[in-house]
Coordinates of C-alpha atoms in Angstrom, one line a residue:
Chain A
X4 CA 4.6 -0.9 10.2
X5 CA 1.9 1.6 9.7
X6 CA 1.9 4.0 12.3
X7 CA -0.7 6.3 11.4
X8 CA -3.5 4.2 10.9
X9 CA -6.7 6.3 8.6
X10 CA -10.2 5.1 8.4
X11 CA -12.6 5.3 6.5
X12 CA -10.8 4.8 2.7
X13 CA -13.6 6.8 0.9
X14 CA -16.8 8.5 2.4
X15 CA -19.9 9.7 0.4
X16 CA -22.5 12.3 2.3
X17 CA -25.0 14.8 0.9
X18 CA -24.2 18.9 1.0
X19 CA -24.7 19.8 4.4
X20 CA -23.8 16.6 5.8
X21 CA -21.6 16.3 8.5
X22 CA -18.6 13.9 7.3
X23 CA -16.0 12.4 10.4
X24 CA -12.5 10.9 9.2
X25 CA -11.0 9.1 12.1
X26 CA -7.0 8.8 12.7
X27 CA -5.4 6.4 15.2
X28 CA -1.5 6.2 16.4
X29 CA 0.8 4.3 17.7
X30 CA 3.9 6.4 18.7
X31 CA 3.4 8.1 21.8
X32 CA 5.9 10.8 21.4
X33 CA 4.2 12.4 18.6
X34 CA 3.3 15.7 19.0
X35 CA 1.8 17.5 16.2
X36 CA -1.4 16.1 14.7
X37 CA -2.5 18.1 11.0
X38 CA -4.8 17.1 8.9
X39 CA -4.5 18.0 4.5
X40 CA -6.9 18.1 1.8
X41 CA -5.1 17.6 -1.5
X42 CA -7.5 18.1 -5.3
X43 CA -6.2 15.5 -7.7
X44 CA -2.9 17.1 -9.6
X45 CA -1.9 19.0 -6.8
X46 CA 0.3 18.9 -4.0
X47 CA -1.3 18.6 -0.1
X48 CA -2.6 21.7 1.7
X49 CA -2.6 22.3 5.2
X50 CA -6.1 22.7 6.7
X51 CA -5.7 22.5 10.8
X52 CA -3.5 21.4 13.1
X53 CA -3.7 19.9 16.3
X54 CA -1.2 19.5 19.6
X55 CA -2.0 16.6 22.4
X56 CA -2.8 19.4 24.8
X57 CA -5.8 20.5 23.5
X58 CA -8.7 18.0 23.1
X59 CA -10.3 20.0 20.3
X60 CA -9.5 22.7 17.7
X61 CA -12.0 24.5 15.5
X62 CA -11.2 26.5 12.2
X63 CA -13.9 27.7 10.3
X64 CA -16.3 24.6 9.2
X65 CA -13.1 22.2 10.5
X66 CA -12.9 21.0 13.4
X67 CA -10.1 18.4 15.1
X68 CA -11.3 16.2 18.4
X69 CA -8.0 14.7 19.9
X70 CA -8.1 11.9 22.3
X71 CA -5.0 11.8 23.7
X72 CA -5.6 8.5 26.1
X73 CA -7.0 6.4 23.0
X74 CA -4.5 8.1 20.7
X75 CA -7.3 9.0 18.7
X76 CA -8.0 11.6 16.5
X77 CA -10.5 13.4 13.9
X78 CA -11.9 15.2 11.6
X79 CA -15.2 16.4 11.5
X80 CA -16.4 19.2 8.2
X81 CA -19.2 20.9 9.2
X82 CA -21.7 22.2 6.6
X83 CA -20.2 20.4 3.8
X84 CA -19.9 21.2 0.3
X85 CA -19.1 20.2 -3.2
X86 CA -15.9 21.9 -3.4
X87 CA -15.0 19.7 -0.2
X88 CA -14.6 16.6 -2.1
X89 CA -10.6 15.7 -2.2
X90 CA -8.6 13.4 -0.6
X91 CA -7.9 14.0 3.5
X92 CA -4.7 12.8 5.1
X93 CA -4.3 13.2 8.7
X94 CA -0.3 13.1 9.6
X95 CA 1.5 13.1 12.9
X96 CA 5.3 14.0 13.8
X97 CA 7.2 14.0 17.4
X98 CA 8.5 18.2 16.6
X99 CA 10.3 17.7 19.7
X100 CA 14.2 18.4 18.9
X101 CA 13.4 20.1 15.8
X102 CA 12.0 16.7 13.7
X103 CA 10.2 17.5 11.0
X104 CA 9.0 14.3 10.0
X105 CA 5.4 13.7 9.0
X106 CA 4.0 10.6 8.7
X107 CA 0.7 10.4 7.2
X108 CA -1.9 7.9 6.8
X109 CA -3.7 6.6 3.7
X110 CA -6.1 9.2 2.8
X111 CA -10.2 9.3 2.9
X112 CA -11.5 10.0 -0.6
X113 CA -14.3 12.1 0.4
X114 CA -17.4 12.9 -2.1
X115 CA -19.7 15.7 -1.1
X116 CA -22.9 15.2 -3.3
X117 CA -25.0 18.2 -4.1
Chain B
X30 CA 4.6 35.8 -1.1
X31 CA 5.2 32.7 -3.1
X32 CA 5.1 29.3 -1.6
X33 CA 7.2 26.4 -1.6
X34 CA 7.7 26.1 -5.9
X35 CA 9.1 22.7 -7.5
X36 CA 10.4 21.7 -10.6
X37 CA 9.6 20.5 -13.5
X38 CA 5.7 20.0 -12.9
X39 CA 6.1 16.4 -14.9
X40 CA 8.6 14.8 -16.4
X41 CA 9.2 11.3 -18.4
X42 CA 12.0 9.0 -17.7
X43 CA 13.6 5.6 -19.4
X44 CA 14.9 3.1 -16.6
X45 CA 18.0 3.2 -15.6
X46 CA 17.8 7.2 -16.2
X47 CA 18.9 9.4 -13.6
X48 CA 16.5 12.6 -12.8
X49 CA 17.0 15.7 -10.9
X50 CA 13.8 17.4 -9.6
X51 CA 14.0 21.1 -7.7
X52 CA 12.5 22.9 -4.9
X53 CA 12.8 26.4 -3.2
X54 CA 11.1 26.9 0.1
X55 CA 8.4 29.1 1.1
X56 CA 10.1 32.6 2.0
X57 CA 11.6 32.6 5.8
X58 CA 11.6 28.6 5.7
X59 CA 15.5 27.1 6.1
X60 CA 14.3 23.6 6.2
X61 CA 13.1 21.4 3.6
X62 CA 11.8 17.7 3.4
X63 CA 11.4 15.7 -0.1
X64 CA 7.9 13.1 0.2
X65 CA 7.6 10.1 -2.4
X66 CA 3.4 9.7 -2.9
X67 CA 2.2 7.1 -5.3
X68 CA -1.0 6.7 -6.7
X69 CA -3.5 6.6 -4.2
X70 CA -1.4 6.4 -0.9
X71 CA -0.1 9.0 1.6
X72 CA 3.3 11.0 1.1
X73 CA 6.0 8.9 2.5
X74 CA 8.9 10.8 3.8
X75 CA 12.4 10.5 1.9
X76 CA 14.9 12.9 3.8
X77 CA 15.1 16.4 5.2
X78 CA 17.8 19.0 5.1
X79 CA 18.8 22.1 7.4
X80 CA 22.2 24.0 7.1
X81 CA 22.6 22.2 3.9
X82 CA 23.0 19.0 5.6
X83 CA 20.7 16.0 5.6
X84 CA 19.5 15.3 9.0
X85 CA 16.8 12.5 8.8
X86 CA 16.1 10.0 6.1
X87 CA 12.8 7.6 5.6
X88 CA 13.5 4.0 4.6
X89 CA 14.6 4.7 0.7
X90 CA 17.5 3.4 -0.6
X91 CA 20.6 5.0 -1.5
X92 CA 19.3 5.7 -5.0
X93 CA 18.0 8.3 -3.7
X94 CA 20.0 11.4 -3.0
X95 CA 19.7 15.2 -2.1
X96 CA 21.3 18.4 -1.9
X97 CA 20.4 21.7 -0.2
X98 CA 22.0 25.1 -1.4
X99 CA 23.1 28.3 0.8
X100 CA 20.2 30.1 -0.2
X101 CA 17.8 26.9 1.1
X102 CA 16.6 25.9 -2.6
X103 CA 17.3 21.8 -2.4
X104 CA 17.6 19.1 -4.6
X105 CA 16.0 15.0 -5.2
X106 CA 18.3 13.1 -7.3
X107 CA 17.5 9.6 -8.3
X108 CA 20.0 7.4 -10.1
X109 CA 19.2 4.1 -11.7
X110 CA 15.1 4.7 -12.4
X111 CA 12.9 1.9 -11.6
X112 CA 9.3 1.4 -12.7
X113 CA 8.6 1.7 -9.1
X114 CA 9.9 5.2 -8.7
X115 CA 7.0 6.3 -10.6
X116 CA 5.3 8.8 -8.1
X117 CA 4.3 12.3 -7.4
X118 CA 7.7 13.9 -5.5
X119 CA 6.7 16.8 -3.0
X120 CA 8.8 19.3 -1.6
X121 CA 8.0 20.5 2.1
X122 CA 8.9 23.1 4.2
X123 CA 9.5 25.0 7.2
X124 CA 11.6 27.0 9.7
X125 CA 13.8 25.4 12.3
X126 CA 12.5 25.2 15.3
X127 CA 9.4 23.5 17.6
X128 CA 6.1 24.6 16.2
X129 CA 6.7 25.4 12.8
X130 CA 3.6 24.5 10.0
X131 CA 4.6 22.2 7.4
X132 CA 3.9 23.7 3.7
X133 CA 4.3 21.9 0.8
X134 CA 4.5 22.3 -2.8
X135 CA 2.5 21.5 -5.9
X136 CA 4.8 18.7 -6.7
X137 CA 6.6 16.7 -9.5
X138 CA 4.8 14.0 -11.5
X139 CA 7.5 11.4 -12.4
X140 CA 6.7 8.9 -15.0
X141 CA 9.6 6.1 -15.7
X142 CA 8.8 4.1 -18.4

């Protein structure tokens, strides 16, 4: 059972485009919502991070929109760039009692043309 | 300050084999989680050790077995290589406790041939 379900699989937009990778869960006890870019040949890195008591988070050109009701959330990159193009995995965990566990959806192969 | 490190970076293995991949945690971190990602999918998580004791485990079979040392450096051993274990193995980690960021490492490239 796929709990963290990622959409879409791969997204293609221009430089300066404004690309949105959407998340959706199941498990209503999770409680931490990052998001990672990984390059091919390396491991993840974290880029933001998200709690259900916010409804959005910006760092930078990132920015996370939660929806806690739907249990719904995104990623939008403002501005985007070349050197944006990686893989994006959104994850969630229930850090509640000191769990640690992230589960992570199928990644968006996202292309940033020039 | 260094961040979580892992070794070897890639590695070739017969079935049957047995392999032993290494991690040591980002400076401060106590707690550290081993991911399975194949090619093309998401990290799925394999277990997670504090105190030197593992204290959750993903759906991976017994093969599949780890170690954490006083100083917080860990250990993935996995006995009896299948084709299947074929992935990239990631180390992760963190400090005990609610609210603690997630870091992981550049990873190990297994190949079982």
């Amino acid at each position: 059972q796929q709990q963290v379900k990622q959409s879409p699989q791969s997204l293609i937009v221009q430089k300066g485009g404004i690309p949105i990778i959407n998340c959706a869960y199941e498990n209503t006890a999770f409680d931490y919502f990052p998001w990672y870019q990984q390059f091919p040949g390396k491991g993840p890195a974290l880029l933001i991070a998200i709690r259900p008591d916010v409804s959005e988070k910006k760092e930078g050109r990132f920015t996370i929109s939660f929806n806690k009701s739907a249990k719904q959330f995104s990623l939008h990159i403002m501005d985007s760039q070349p050197g944006d193009s990686a893989t994006y995995f959104c994850a969630a965990s229930q850090q509640g009692g000191s769990n640690y566990k992230l589960t992570f959806g199928k990644g968006t192969l996202l292309t940033v043309n020039p | 300050d260094a961040g979580v490190t892992q070794s070897p970076t890639h590695l070739i293995k017969t079935r049957g084999q047995q392999v032993t991949l290494r991690c040591s945690p980002k400076s401060g971190h106590d707690t550290v989680s081993w991911y399975q990602q194949a090619l093309g999918q998401g990290p799925q998580f394999i277990f997670q050790y504090y105190e030197e004791e593992e204290r959750q485990r993903g759906n991976f079979p017994d093969r599949f077995s780890g170690h954490q040392f006083p100083n917080y450096s860990s250990e993935l051993n996995v006995n009896a290589l299948l084709l299947g274990d074929s992935a990239l193995y990631l180390c992760a980690s963190t400090g005990w406790g609610i609210g603690n960021t997630i870091y992981f490492g550049e990873g190990s490239w297994l190949t079982v041939v």
